[in-house]
Short mmCIF file of C-alpha atoms in Angstrom, two decimals:
data_model
loop_
_atom_site.label_atom_id
_atom_site.label_comp_id
_atom_site.label_asym_id
_atom_site.label_seq_id
_atom_site.Cartn_x
_atom_site.Cartn_y
_atom_site.Cartn_z
CA MET A 62 14.15 -3.76 -22.30
CA VAL A 63 15.92 -3.70 -18.86
CA GLY A 64 17.99 -0.53 -18.46
CA THR A 65 16.49 1.17 -21.57
CA PHE A 66 14.01 3.86 -22.24
CA TRP A 67 11.31 1.14 -22.43
CA ALA A 68 11.51 1.00 -18.61
CA PHE A 69 9.39 4.14 -18.54
CA MET A 70 6.58 2.61 -20.61
CA PRO A 71 4.50 1.38 -17.63
CA ALA A 72 4.23 4.91 -16.26
CA ILE A 73 3.48 6.38 -19.71
CA ILE A 74 0.67 3.91 -20.22
CA ALA A 75 -0.76 4.45 -16.72
CA ILE A 76 -0.66 8.23 -17.04
CA VAL A 77 -2.13 8.41 -20.51
CA LEU A 78 -4.95 5.97 -19.58
CA ALA A 79 -5.72 7.84 -16.35
CA LEU A 80 -6.02 11.20 -18.10
CA VAL A 81 -8.13 9.79 -20.99
CA THR A 82 -10.40 7.40 -19.12
CA LYS A 83 -10.50 9.13 -15.74
CA GLN A 84 -10.23 5.68 -14.19
CA VAL A 85 -7.15 5.98 -11.97
CA TYR A 86 -7.26 2.49 -10.33
CA VAL A 87 -7.63 0.54 -13.57
CA SER A 88 -5.02 2.65 -15.40
CA LEU A 89 -2.42 2.14 -12.71
CA PHE A 90 -3.06 -1.54 -12.47
CA LEU A 91 -2.72 -1.98 -16.30
CA GLY A 92 0.52 0.02 -16.17
CA ILE A 93 1.97 -2.25 -13.57
CA PHE A 94 0.80 -5.38 -15.53
CA VAL A 95 2.43 -4.11 -18.72
CA GLY A 96 5.67 -3.61 -16.84
CA ALA A 97 5.42 -7.06 -15.38
CA MET A 98 4.82 -8.52 -18.84
CA MET A 99 7.88 -6.74 -20.19
CA TYR A 100 10.03 -8.02 -17.39
CA ALA A 101 8.63 -11.59 -17.74
CA GLY A 102 9.26 -11.69 -21.45
CA GLY A 103 5.57 -11.91 -22.38
CA ASP A 104 4.75 -14.84 -20.04
CA PRO A 105 1.33 -14.01 -18.54
CA LEU A 106 1.62 -16.27 -15.51
CA ASN A 107 5.12 -15.14 -14.69
CA ALA A 108 3.93 -11.56 -15.15
CA ILE A 109 1.11 -11.98 -12.63
CA PHE A 110 3.59 -13.52 -10.20
CA THR A 111 6.00 -10.54 -10.74
CA LEU A 112 3.17 -8.05 -10.38
CA TYR A 113 2.12 -9.31 -6.92
CA GLN A 114 5.79 -9.81 -5.90
CA VAL A 115 6.54 -6.16 -6.61
CA MET A 116 3.32 -5.07 -4.93
CA SER A 117 4.13 -7.09 -1.74
CA GLU A 118 7.63 -5.60 -1.64
CA LYS A 119 6.44 -2.04 -1.95
CA VAL A 120 3.56 -2.37 0.45
CA GLY A 121 5.78 -4.14 2.94
CA ALA A 122 8.44 -1.45 2.69
CA ASN A 123 5.86 1.26 3.13
CA THR A 124 3.77 -0.32 5.91
CA PRO A 125 4.69 2.52 8.43
CA ILE A 126 3.30 5.04 5.88
CA ILE A 127 0.07 3.08 5.53
CA VAL A 128 -0.23 2.95 9.32
CA PHE A 129 0.36 6.72 9.46
CA LEU A 130 -2.38 7.35 6.90
CA VAL A 131 -4.86 5.19 8.77
CA VAL A 132 -4.07 6.95 12.04
CA LEU A 133 -4.47 10.29 10.35
CA GLY A 134 -7.84 9.09 9.00
CA ILE A 135 -8.84 8.21 12.64
CA PHE A 136 -7.67 11.65 13.84
CA VAL A 137 -9.87 13.34 11.27
CA VAL A 138 -12.96 11.34 12.36
CA LEU A 139 -12.23 12.00 16.04
CA MET A 140 -11.86 15.80 15.49
CA GLN A 141 -15.16 15.76 13.64
CA LYS A 142 -16.88 13.73 16.37
CA SER A 143 -15.46 15.98 19.11
CA GLY A 144 -17.11 19.04 17.48
CA GLY A 145 -13.73 20.70 17.27
CA ALA A 146 -13.74 20.84 13.43
CA LYS A 147 -17.27 22.30 13.43
CA ALA A 148 -16.35 24.83 16.18
CA TYR A 149 -13.25 25.87 14.25
CA GLY A 150 -15.38 26.23 11.08
CA GLU A 151 -17.85 28.49 12.94
CA TRP A 152 -15.02 30.52 14.48
CA ALA A 153 -13.37 30.90 11.11
CA GLY A 154 -16.67 31.82 9.49
CA ASN A 155 -17.12 34.61 12.04
CA ASN A 156 -13.50 35.88 11.86
CA ILE A 157 -12.47 35.17 8.28
CA LYS A 158 -14.60 37.60 6.37
CA SER A 159 -13.55 37.06 2.79
CA LYS A 160 -12.66 34.39 0.26
CA ASN A 161 -9.14 35.80 -0.04
CA LYS A 162 -8.50 35.47 3.64
CA ALA A 163 -9.84 31.95 3.66
CA LEU A 164 -7.42 30.99 0.89
CA ALA A 165 -4.56 32.77 2.68
CA ALA A 166 -5.34 30.98 5.97
CA THR A 167 -5.28 27.70 4.14
CA ALA A 168 -1.95 28.45 2.51
CA GLY A 169 -0.51 29.74 5.80
CA LEU A 170 -1.48 26.57 7.60
CA GLY A 171 0.12 24.51 4.90
CA CYS A 172 3.37 26.44 5.26
CA LEU A 173 3.36 25.97 9.10
CA ILE A 174 3.05 22.17 8.80
CA PHE A 175 6.48 21.65 7.18
CA VAL A 176 7.61 18.48 8.98
CA ASP A 177 6.24 16.07 6.34
CA ASP A 178 4.16 16.45 3.09
CA TYR A 179 1.92 13.43 3.92
CA PHE A 180 1.06 14.95 7.28
CA ASN A 181 0.64 18.41 5.62
CA CYS A 182 -1.85 17.12 2.90
CA LEU A 183 -4.25 15.35 5.20
CA THR A 184 -4.18 17.67 8.12
CA VAL A 185 -4.59 20.93 6.18
CA GLY A 186 -7.43 19.39 4.11
CA SER A 187 -9.38 18.09 7.11
CA VAL A 188 -9.07 21.36 9.01
CA MET A 189 -9.76 23.85 6.20
CA ARG A 190 -12.41 22.08 4.12
CA PRO A 191 -15.37 23.49 6.12
CA VAL A 192 -13.93 27.01 5.83
CA THR A 193 -13.19 26.93 2.09
CA ASP A 194 -16.63 25.29 1.44
CA LYS A 195 -18.35 28.22 3.25
CA PHE A 196 -16.71 30.69 0.88
CA LYS A 197 -17.49 28.56 -2.18
CA ILE A 198 -13.92 27.77 -2.98
CA SER A 199 -13.75 24.81 -5.36
CA ARG A 200 -12.24 21.59 -4.15
CA SER A 201 -9.77 21.66 -7.00
CA LYS A 202 -8.49 25.06 -5.82
CA LEU A 203 -8.23 23.66 -2.26
CA ALA A 204 -6.30 20.65 -3.56
CA TYR A 205 -3.89 22.91 -5.42
CA ILE A 206 -3.14 25.01 -2.36
CA ILE A 207 -2.61 21.89 -0.24
CA ASP A 208 -0.34 20.36 -2.85
CA ALA A 209 1.61 23.57 -3.46
CA THR A 210 2.28 24.05 0.26
CA ALA A 211 3.28 20.39 0.86
CA ALA A 212 6.40 19.25 -1.03
CA PRO A 213 7.49 22.78 -2.06
CA VAL A 214 7.57 23.78 1.59
CA CYS A 215 9.15 20.54 2.78
CA ILE A 216 11.97 20.74 0.30
CA ILE A 217 13.09 24.12 1.66
CA ALA A 218 12.57 23.30 5.41
CA PRO A 219 15.86 22.17 7.04
CA ILE A 220 13.86 20.26 9.71
CA SER A 221 11.69 17.90 7.65
CA SER A 222 11.67 14.35 6.34
CA TRP A 223 12.58 15.70 2.93
CA ALA A 224 15.65 17.52 4.22
CA ALA A 225 16.70 14.21 5.88
CA ALA A 226 16.25 12.39 2.59
CA VAL A 227 18.22 14.86 0.53
CA ALA A 228 21.06 15.16 3.16
CA GLY A 229 21.44 11.41 2.96
CA GLU A 230 22.24 11.66 -0.78
CA LEU A 231 24.98 14.29 -0.33
CA GLU A 232 28.52 13.74 0.73
CA GLY A 233 30.14 15.33 3.79
CA ASP A 234 27.88 17.52 5.89
CA GLY A 235 24.69 16.80 3.87
CA LEU A 236 22.46 19.08 5.85
CA THR A 237 24.74 22.13 5.38
CA VAL A 238 24.86 21.48 1.64
CA PHE A 239 21.07 21.12 1.57
CA ILE A 240 20.62 24.51 3.32
CA SER A 241 22.92 26.12 0.70
CA THR A 242 20.55 24.93 -2.03
CA ILE A 243 17.48 26.66 -0.61
CA PRO A 244 17.94 30.20 -2.11
CA PHE A 245 18.49 28.59 -5.56
CA ASN A 246 15.31 26.47 -5.42
CA ILE A 247 13.37 28.69 -7.74
CA TYR A 248 10.48 26.26 -8.34
CA ALA A 249 9.71 25.60 -4.71
CA LEU A 250 9.98 29.15 -3.53
CA LEU A 251 8.18 30.62 -6.57
CA THR A 252 5.34 28.12 -6.10
CA ILE A 253 4.84 29.47 -2.60
CA ILE A 254 4.89 32.98 -3.89
CA MET A 255 2.29 32.10 -6.57
CA VAL A 256 0.00 30.51 -4.01
CA PHE A 257 -0.21 33.69 -1.90
CA ALA A 258 -0.39 35.85 -5.08
CA LEU A 259 -3.45 33.74 -6.17
CA CYS A 260 -5.00 34.25 -2.76
CA PHE A 261 -4.94 38.11 -3.08
CA LEU A 262 -4.66 38.97 -6.77
CA ASN A 263 -7.33 36.63 -8.18
CA PHE A 264 -5.73 35.55 -11.46
CA ASP A 265 -7.07 32.01 -11.87
CA PHE A 266 -6.94 30.63 -15.32
CA GLY A 267 -7.71 27.53 -17.39
CA LYS A 268 -9.91 24.75 -15.99
CA MET A 269 -9.32 25.98 -12.48
CA LYS A 270 -11.01 29.29 -13.25
CA LYS A 271 -13.98 27.48 -14.71
CA ASN A 272 -14.29 25.44 -11.52
CA GLU A 273 -14.01 28.53 -9.43
CA ASP A 274 -16.72 30.28 -11.41
CA VAL A 275 -19.08 27.29 -11.05
CA ALA A 276 -18.43 27.05 -7.32
CA GLU A 277 -19.05 30.82 -6.90
CA ALA A 278 -22.19 30.84 -8.99
CA THR A 279 -23.86 27.60 -7.81
CA GLY A 280 -22.18 26.65 -4.49
CA ASP A 281 -21.10 23.34 -6.07
CA VAL A 282 -17.52 23.14 -4.77
CA TYR A 283 -16.98 19.88 -6.80
CA ALA A 284 -17.83 21.90 -10.03
CA GLY A 285 -19.79 18.93 -11.31
CA VAL A 286 -16.92 16.43 -10.83
CA PRO A 287 -17.59 14.40 -7.62
CA GLU A 288 -14.82 13.07 -5.46
CA SER A 289 -13.34 9.77 -6.48
CA GLY A 290 -14.44 6.71 -4.52
CA SER A 291 -17.25 6.50 -2.04
CA ALA A 292 -18.88 9.68 -0.75
CA GLU A 293 -17.86 11.00 2.65
CA ALA A 294 -20.32 9.90 5.31
CA GLU A 295 -21.90 12.52 7.51
CA ILE A 296 -20.47 12.30 11.01
CA GLU A 297 -22.46 13.37 14.01
CA SER A 298 -20.43 15.86 16.09
CA ASN A 299 -20.58 16.94 19.71
CA PRO A 300 -22.67 20.10 19.84
CA LYS A 301 -20.58 21.28 22.78
CA GLY A 302 -17.31 20.96 20.91
CA LYS A 303 -14.70 23.68 21.32
CA ILE A 304 -11.89 24.95 19.13
CA ARG A 305 -9.37 23.38 21.54
CA HIS A 306 -10.76 19.94 20.72
CA LEU A 307 -9.28 20.51 17.27
CA VAL A 308 -6.20 22.56 18.12
CA VAL A 309 -4.85 20.43 20.97
CA PRO A 310 -4.90 17.13 19.02
CA VAL A 311 -3.13 18.78 16.08
CA ILE A 312 -0.41 20.17 18.36
CA ILE A 313 0.01 16.82 20.06
CA LEU A 314 0.30 15.18 16.68
CA ILE A 315 2.95 17.59 15.45
CA ILE A 316 4.96 17.24 18.69
CA CYS A 317 4.78 13.48 18.70
CA CYS A 318 5.78 13.22 15.02
CA ILE A 319 8.80 15.46 15.60
CA PHE A 320 9.64 13.23 18.65
CA GLY A 321 9.31 10.20 16.38
CA MET A 322 11.87 11.72 13.91
CA ILE A 323 14.29 12.56 16.68
CA TYR A 324 13.94 9.13 18.24
CA THR A 325 14.53 7.12 15.11
CA GLY A 326 17.23 9.51 14.11
CA PHE A 327 19.14 8.79 17.29
CA PHE A 328 18.57 5.08 17.34
CA TYR A 329 17.62 3.88 13.86
CA ASN A 330 20.08 1.34 12.40
CA TRP A 331 20.03 1.65 8.64
CA ASP A 332 21.88 -1.64 8.24
CA THR A 333 19.28 -3.81 10.00
CA GLY A 334 16.24 -1.56 9.64
CA LEU A 335 15.60 -1.84 13.40
CA ILE A 336 15.93 0.42 16.42
CA ASP A 337 19.31 0.00 18.11
CA THR A 338 19.64 1.83 21.38
CA GLU A 339 23.39 1.63 21.21
CA LEU A 340 23.50 3.94 18.22
CA GLN A 341 23.35 7.68 18.78
CA SER A 342 23.57 10.79 16.57
CA ALA A 343 25.74 13.61 17.71
CA ASN A 344 22.90 16.15 18.00
CA VAL A 345 19.27 16.78 17.18
CA ILE A 346 20.02 18.16 13.70
CA GLU A 347 22.03 15.05 12.83
CA ALA A 348 19.14 12.95 14.22
CA PHE A 349 16.82 14.61 11.68
CA SER A 350 19.22 13.73 8.91
CA ASN A 351 19.44 10.09 10.11
CA CYS A 352 15.73 9.45 10.79
CA ASP A 353 13.47 7.06 9.02
CA ALA A 354 10.61 9.38 8.02
CA GLY A 355 7.94 6.66 7.57
CA MET A 356 8.73 4.92 10.81
CA SER A 357 8.94 8.24 12.59
CA LEU A 358 5.49 9.29 11.49
CA ALA A 359 3.96 5.87 12.33
CA ILE A 360 5.47 5.88 15.80
CA GLY A 361 4.62 9.57 16.48
CA SER A 362 1.08 9.35 15.22
CA THR A 363 0.36 6.10 17.16
CA ILE A 364 1.56 7.77 20.41
CA ALA A 365 -0.40 10.89 19.65
CA LEU A 366 -3.57 8.83 19.01
CA VAL A 367 -3.29 7.26 22.50
CA ILE A 368 -2.76 10.63 24.15
CA VAL A 369 -5.57 12.35 22.21
CA SER A 370 -7.96 9.46 22.98
CA VAL A 371 -7.20 9.78 26.70
CA TYR A 372 -7.61 13.52 26.39
CA TYR A 373 -11.03 13.23 24.80
CA MET A 374 -12.22 10.74 27.38
CA ILE A 375 -10.95 12.76 30.36
CA THR A 376 -12.68 15.94 29.03
CA LYS A 377 -15.81 13.78 28.35
CA THR A 378 -15.83 14.99 24.73
CA ILE A 379 -16.09 11.57 23.15
CA SER A 380 -16.93 8.25 24.73
CA PHE A 381 -14.74 5.17 24.56
CA LYS A 382 -17.13 3.42 22.22
CA GLU A 383 -17.15 6.44 19.88
CA ILE A 384 -13.36 6.37 19.86
CA THR A 385 -13.14 2.69 18.97
CA ASP A 386 -15.83 3.14 16.33
CA SER A 387 -13.67 5.88 14.79
CA PHE A 388 -10.94 3.37 14.08
CA THR A 389 -13.05 1.62 11.46
CA ASP A 390 -14.41 4.91 10.06
CA GLY A 391 -10.90 6.37 9.78
CA PHE A 392 -9.61 3.33 7.96
CA LYS A 393 -12.57 3.36 5.53
CA ALA A 394 -11.81 7.07 4.76
CA MET A 395 -8.27 6.25 3.79
CA VAL A 396 -8.94 3.22 1.63
CA PRO A 397 -9.05 5.07 -1.77
CA ALA A 398 -5.78 6.87 -0.99
CA ILE A 399 -4.03 3.71 0.22
CA LEU A 400 -5.14 1.77 -2.88
CA ILE A 401 -3.86 4.39 -5.25
CA LEU A 402 -0.68 4.67 -3.26
CA THR A 403 -0.17 0.90 -3.45
CA PHE A 404 -0.47 1.02 -7.24
CA ALA A 405 1.78 4.08 -7.50
CA TRP A 406 4.51 2.50 -5.29
CA SER A 407 4.26 -0.70 -7.36
CA ILE A 408 4.57 1.05 -10.71
CA ALA A 409 7.66 2.80 -9.54
CA GLY A 410 9.01 -0.57 -8.28
CA ILE A 411 8.42 -2.44 -11.59
CA MET A 412 10.07 0.42 -13.50
CA GLY A 413 13.12 0.30 -11.25
CA ALA A 414 13.07 4.00 -10.26
CA LYS A 415 15.74 3.01 -7.64
CA GLY A 416 17.18 0.09 -9.60
CA GLY A 417 15.96 -3.48 -10.13
CA TYR A 418 13.33 -5.03 -12.42
CA LEU A 419 13.18 -2.78 -15.59
CA ASP A 420 15.96 -0.63 -14.08
CA ALA A 421 15.05 2.87 -15.24
CA GLN A 422 17.77 4.16 -12.92
CA ALA A 423 20.49 2.50 -15.08
CA PHE A 424 19.15 4.14 -18.25
CA VAL A 425 19.27 7.60 -16.55
CA GLU A 426 22.74 7.09 -15.11
CA THR A 427 24.24 5.77 -18.38
CA ASN A 428 22.92 8.52 -20.56
CA LEU A 429 23.75 11.40 -18.20
CA ALA A 430 27.21 10.13 -17.53
CA ASN A 431 27.98 10.20 -21.25
CA SER A 432 26.49 13.59 -21.95
CA ALA A 433 28.59 16.35 -23.61
CA PHE A 434 26.53 19.42 -22.84
CA PRO A 435 28.25 22.66 -21.76
CA GLN A 436 28.34 22.80 -17.99
CA PHE A 437 26.50 26.11 -17.68
CA LEU A 438 23.43 24.30 -19.12
CA PHE A 439 23.44 21.65 -16.35
CA PRO A 440 21.09 23.46 -13.96
CA ALA A 441 18.38 23.78 -16.62
CA ILE A 442 19.01 20.30 -17.98
CA PHE A 443 18.84 18.58 -14.61
CA PHE A 444 15.75 20.59 -13.73
CA ILE A 445 13.91 19.34 -16.88
CA LEU A 446 15.26 15.82 -16.54
CA ALA A 447 14.23 15.61 -12.85
CA GLY A 448 10.78 16.88 -13.80
CA LEU A 449 10.33 14.29 -16.51
CA ILE A 450 11.63 11.39 -14.33
CA ALA A 451 9.54 12.38 -11.35
CA PHE A 452 6.46 12.78 -13.53
CA SER A 453 6.99 9.27 -14.98
CA THR A 454 7.82 7.52 -11.81
CA GLY A 455 5.71 9.41 -9.38
CA THR A 456 8.53 9.73 -6.86
CA SER A 457 10.58 12.88 -6.17
CA TRP A 458 12.68 11.08 -3.59
CA GLY A 459 13.60 8.40 -6.05
CA THR A 460 14.41 11.08 -8.69
CA PHE A 461 16.80 13.06 -6.64
CA GLY A 462 18.20 9.83 -5.23
CA VAL A 463 19.35 8.97 -8.81
CA LEU A 464 20.25 12.54 -10.18
CA VAL A 465 21.86 14.23 -7.19
CA PRO A 466 24.87 11.83 -6.91
CA ILE A 467 25.26 12.08 -10.71
CA ALA A 468 25.33 15.91 -10.59
CA VAL A 469 27.87 15.94 -7.75
CA THR A 470 30.05 13.38 -9.56
CA ILE A 471 30.03 15.21 -12.89
CA LEU A 472 30.53 18.72 -11.51
CA GLY A 473 32.42 17.87 -8.33
CA GLY A 474 33.12 20.05 -5.28
CA SER A 475 30.60 22.45 -3.79
CA GLY A 476 30.95 25.44 -6.06
CA ALA A 477 28.11 27.67 -7.23
CA LEU A 478 27.34 25.60 -10.34
CA THR A 479 27.21 22.35 -8.32
CA ILE A 480 24.93 23.93 -5.64
CA MET A 481 22.66 25.41 -8.34
CA THR A 482 22.51 22.08 -10.26
CA VAL A 483 21.63 20.10 -7.07
CA SER A 484 18.96 22.75 -6.23
CA ALA A 485 17.55 22.60 -9.76
CA THR A 486 17.37 18.80 -9.45
CA LEU A 487 15.42 19.07 -6.21
CA GLY A 488 13.06 21.69 -7.67
CA GLY A 489 12.52 19.65 -10.86
CA ALA A 490 11.82 16.51 -8.79
CA VAL A 491 9.22 18.45 -6.84
CA PHE A 492 7.72 19.80 -10.09
CA GLY A 493 7.43 16.37 -11.66
CA ASP A 494 6.00 14.94 -8.48
CA HIS A 495 3.56 17.90 -8.31
CA ILE A 496 1.97 17.18 -11.67
CA SER A 497 2.16 13.38 -11.82
CA PRO A 498 -1.15 11.45 -11.50
CA ILE A 499 0.79 8.56 -9.85
CA SER A 500 2.60 10.74 -7.27
CA ASP A 501 1.79 9.91 -3.64
CA THR A 502 1.78 13.60 -2.66
CA THR A 503 -0.58 14.44 -5.48
CA ILE A 504 -2.86 11.54 -4.48
CA LEU A 505 -2.91 12.67 -0.83
CA ALA A 506 -3.59 16.28 -1.70
CA SER A 507 -6.69 14.99 -3.59
CA ALA A 508 -7.63 12.86 -0.60
CA GLY A 509 -7.11 15.79 1.82
CA ALA A 510 -9.31 18.08 -0.20
CA ARG A 511 -11.86 15.35 -1.00
CA CYS A 512 -11.37 16.27 -4.66
CA ASN A 513 -11.59 14.04 -7.71
CA HIS A 514 -8.00 12.98 -8.33
CA VAL A 515 -7.85 13.38 -12.09
CA GLU A 516 -9.61 16.75 -11.80
CA HIS A 517 -6.89 17.89 -9.36
CA VAL A 518 -4.18 16.86 -11.80
CA ASN A 519 -5.83 18.59 -14.72
CA THR A 520 -6.42 21.85 -12.87
CA GLN A 521 -3.02 21.89 -11.16
CA LEU A 522 -0.90 21.28 -14.31
CA PRO A 523 -1.17 24.79 -15.91
CA TYR A 524 -0.26 26.45 -12.59
CA ALA A 525 2.71 24.22 -11.90
CA GLY A 526 3.70 24.40 -15.57
CA LEU A 527 3.80 28.18 -15.48
CA VAL A 528 6.13 28.21 -12.49
CA ALA A 529 8.26 25.49 -13.93
CA GLY A 530 8.69 27.36 -17.23
CA ILE A 531 9.86 30.43 -15.42
CA ALA A 532 12.23 28.35 -13.23
CA ALA A 533 13.74 26.70 -16.30
CA VAL A 534 14.52 30.07 -17.87
CA ALA A 535 15.98 31.38 -14.55
CA TYR A 536 18.25 28.33 -14.28
CA LEU A 537 19.45 28.85 -17.90
CA VAL A 538 20.40 32.45 -17.08
CA GLY A 539 21.75 31.53 -13.62
CA GLY A 540 24.00 28.76 -15.00
CA ALA A 541 25.59 31.28 -17.38
CA CYS A 542 26.26 33.61 -14.42
CA THR A 543 27.90 31.25 -11.96
CA ALA A 544 31.36 32.68 -12.80
CA LEU A 545 30.20 35.82 -10.97
CA GLY A 546 29.72 33.89 -7.74
CA SER A 547 26.94 32.35 -5.78
CA VAL A 548 25.35 35.51 -4.44
CA VAL A 549 25.39 37.45 -7.74
CA SER A 550 24.11 34.48 -9.82
CA CYS A 551 21.33 33.88 -7.26
CA ILE A 552 20.26 37.57 -7.38
CA ILE A 553 20.20 37.55 -11.21
CA MET A 554 18.19 34.32 -11.21
CA TRP A 555 15.57 35.76 -8.95
CA ALA A 556 15.41 39.07 -10.85
CA VAL A 557 14.66 37.12 -14.03
CA ALA A 558 12.10 34.83 -12.28
CA LEU A 559 10.22 37.64 -10.57
CA ILE A 560 10.07 39.81 -13.70
CA LEU A 561 8.73 36.86 -15.76
CA PHE A 562 6.22 36.02 -13.01
CA ALA A 563 5.01 39.70 -12.84
CA VAL A 564 4.58 39.74 -16.66
CA ALA A 565 2.65 36.41 -16.57
CA VAL A 566 0.26 37.68 -13.83
CA PHE A 567 -0.31 40.97 -15.81
CA VAL A 568 -1.06 39.08 -19.01
CA ILE A 569 -3.41 36.57 -17.27
CA LYS A 570 -5.33 39.38 -15.51
CA THR A 571 -5.65 41.33 -18.75
CA ILE A 572 -7.01 38.37 -20.61
CA ASN A 573 -9.52 37.64 -17.77
CA LYS A 574 -10.70 41.22 -17.86
CA LYS A 575 -11.31 41.08 -21.61
CA LYS A 576 -13.23 37.87 -21.30
CA ALA A 577 -15.34 39.27 -18.50
CA ALA A 578 -16.06 42.36 -20.55
CA LYS A 579 -17.43 40.22 -23.32
#
């Protein structure tokens, strides 16, 4: 079973069970156990040993991310206790006069926080929840906007943890090649276009529209499906809180996280996994390419927490005891997300998304290397394959880590077809990650919006699927036009994509009008 299609069975089982039973934790655990049983040859005791071995490896490797999540949880509690979140909500309520503007403000904030998708999901959610609740925007709609402005924005931002990860998979000047893929990333860019179109054109459809109608009619933003895990406890806030008590900590957090990326990029030793002050990158851009994203966010957020705690105490906004109490409250708030992430990382580990154990990576490499498809089909093929693999494994980074080197090896050079195929791989990986119940970004978007996780997946799927379908057609046309050059093929791709998107919006709005008339 190692290195065969059976390597994907743990994820298939976990995803199907999660969608059918709505029990995410149990489904993920069973998926991991099935994978462990497959690897152990059916020996239950050996399977249990393998299960916890994989889990310890993945949790250990992702400890900085867990620390970062806990610190963000503490930040959220502190901003609520300071009264800053409440003051911002009151200000937004007085200045944001419509539901459309509230949605646009949420999407805009998501686009501004482009450094890292984890940071984006939790920060945007905590800041904008009070605003979207006031305008009766469903939590599933909020979760979609958060998710759609997280990875899709990061994958087209040259200064981000995602850009650093992709650049590391490319030969030569990786960052330059990454920048050249941005105009061809139809899925990511069209997703952002769709988010803002939804904000102003009101063409919700499917389960999302039903949730929006319920929220609008009854004020129940959960639309009858409460958040997974324990309910969020009511936190007493400072009645004298100001907007600056929210804005200043967020700015400090962003600056410190960027500093963390630059610091680890200059001094991080990939061979030892430790900081080595004798190593130095040539410039700041190279430092971003060399950084360790998880370690950077852990270091940056920890420094920011110390600074913000001092700031709150100096301004007499929150007492020292309230700050220390927030540590426990913040950790508790992140427990559901950390638990799901632990299982999601473990299922990717047992499958061997990056090699090892069931070695799904070997299956993908072997079958792609022996493919005999016409080269003009490669952008569309790699887009679809990346989507399927990312959906199954829950990791976009692992997906483009496998497929990008294969695409470059098969096509060679840095021509239009190669750049388009690499870009299609990145977009497909983001799409698969976007709709996967076991994706860390999807999980954190649910956590940031305080939305039921399975509900978020179900309502987001039709939206992401629409954009992905358009992107696949655009890549099919674009691949056939690469002989005309990069610029011309890119223009043709976008003409096809925008025409199809406009037609889709028109059809959806027409159907909604007919239903409303009945």
